[in-house]
């Protein structure tokens, strides 16, 4: 008794556990769930197109008011396609596909392979929605041979059995079409996987490169050098195109060179480089123009040019000058005692020079283009330096993009294309024929099924029937 | 005078006349009327083709770059799809509905403000052509007519739209015929159309064409975006709506194949799907913000 009770208890327990498991499995295996997910994805996606994505909170408040904005943030509608619940729907789609394929594919595959062994009862032919019965004045064997010929010509596989006055024919075509939906579903999984790979291992970056300079590319074993940057104009003065010539440098050697422009990126080792902007460097110039000022006369001597990082003798004086720094929008941080550029715009250009008397460094002043003479260049001297202008350096703005998932996505879409061709344009047709000769005439029953496109099949069966009746006098129904 | 607009006017008149001819066939069931209607639909197709060709000549690029041109493409694809269907299934009365859709589309295209119609040079960011095609065409000095991913994207998308438009027309017909059948109404107007079962099946076939073509359209758009911006999917409203539409039709296919939804429920789903197509095509362009200038 006790044993039995135990067993019963154990039974209940395992039943509880199994029931839950099988319920979950049943739920995930359900095609109602598929419809629910598809419609769910369609409907929820609408929100993301109505609420503009990834804007600042002020914008939402302005557009929707505080209460709605807090709802938007609560439901994560401001970045909906990355919200947990949206990703959960996608994950559910994937799980649903996996479970359904797991359940349905093996039996389908088996029945497709073993289809010839299906037992068939001739009386069932009349139950098909597409069927015909005809009576002919020919021998059973002649009819069989004729039908087999016609079916083979139409590229059906044909099995025939029977002999003498009674034959069975079974013909099939387009079995592989049944696998179209499976290819489609697997392709969806592949595409999702590609998207996941991309979001984990990919990155987006931006960098400005000055002509002749190289940058190290993140997560890659090569460098990129800008050889040339230029802008093409139409005759009207409108910009026609921005161009950069880029060289890939690997282990110190130039391995690949390409001219890129907007919409024509450079692609190397899984990383793409796009022409995305351009501008003037804010921390460097090609050369600066400086003039000596005699304090006594309050007038400028003839100006001279000094190249970046090089020394120039100042005409008409004992000094020489070296250009060591530039900033487009001068700012000074007192806490760290450093100079920086407030913005990339040339709002307040300043240069930093070193002034030498012979070999002796006498001062390293900042000179301001807009405020000449606010700080004396050389303390206690009868001359000053005035920063008149500069020749800027252009940089080419390059977007760097790596998405190792992209190729996976393309593989997925190719599989999907293949799946679509199978699913929509290859139909699985099966035809059964029963031929029986009796009292000088032969009765032929033809019937069959198609997995889709019934309209085509109706005609198929008609044509097949016509092919054996056309040259035979009597035809009855 | 711009040649493409001449062909447009001619086509517009012809679509009205073709609709009338099909309606005449529907009402009177005269064989000669049916043959005339089909012949006229072919003329309309030829004339629509000429709009596109002359437009390409005028603008120097594939004629799919503004709303008006895309409407012409839609009309062209729907007409071609319909004629193919008529050839295969031999039901002519359906032409009344399809040609009415064509006429309405013509009307809405002609009502577009001028800025959606004018011949424009391509904005540099949209210029992209297949190199292999330029190489082939350069033999005859025609390389400027080479197409690229963007043109391919628009073209396949619109074949998809055409399939859905035809399915929509068939679904409306189905609902009407089905109602007549269940109420035992018979008159020659109802009789002229095939059985509701056949209409239902044909509507499914039209969607079975539209669905993969929309898919190819979405994917080629992604290929282009990846090429131009390094990102194949950005959840831009147009992209998202194309996905929404695609999911609705995927739901239609699944409901049909796996849950046996036929007839009325399938027809309603097909109508909802087409409403999404219209929003995808016009609504998104005018109401929602995004990258796609049109289409
Ligand atoms: C939630 C996951 C999904 C499940 C469980 C699922 C399940 C199924 C099943 C059981 C079939 C019928 C199989 C057959 O006839 O051989 C089918 C057909 C199909 N599915 Fe899915 N499906 C899912 C998602 C999708 C999605 C998202 C798409 C594409 C957008 C898709 C595209 C197709 C196609 C094209 C067919 C063939 C339809 C036809 O023959 O008319 N499936 N699906």
Coordinates of C-alpha atoms in Angstrom, one line a residue, chain B residues 33 186 199 203 206 273 295:
Chain B
X33 CA -16.1 43.5 -76.2
X186 CA -28.0 35.4 -59.2
X199 CA -11.4 34.3 -56.6
X203 CA -6.1 36.4 -54.6
X206 CA -1.3 37.3 -56.4
X273 CA -2.5 44.3 -46.0
X295 CA 8.3 55.6 -52.4

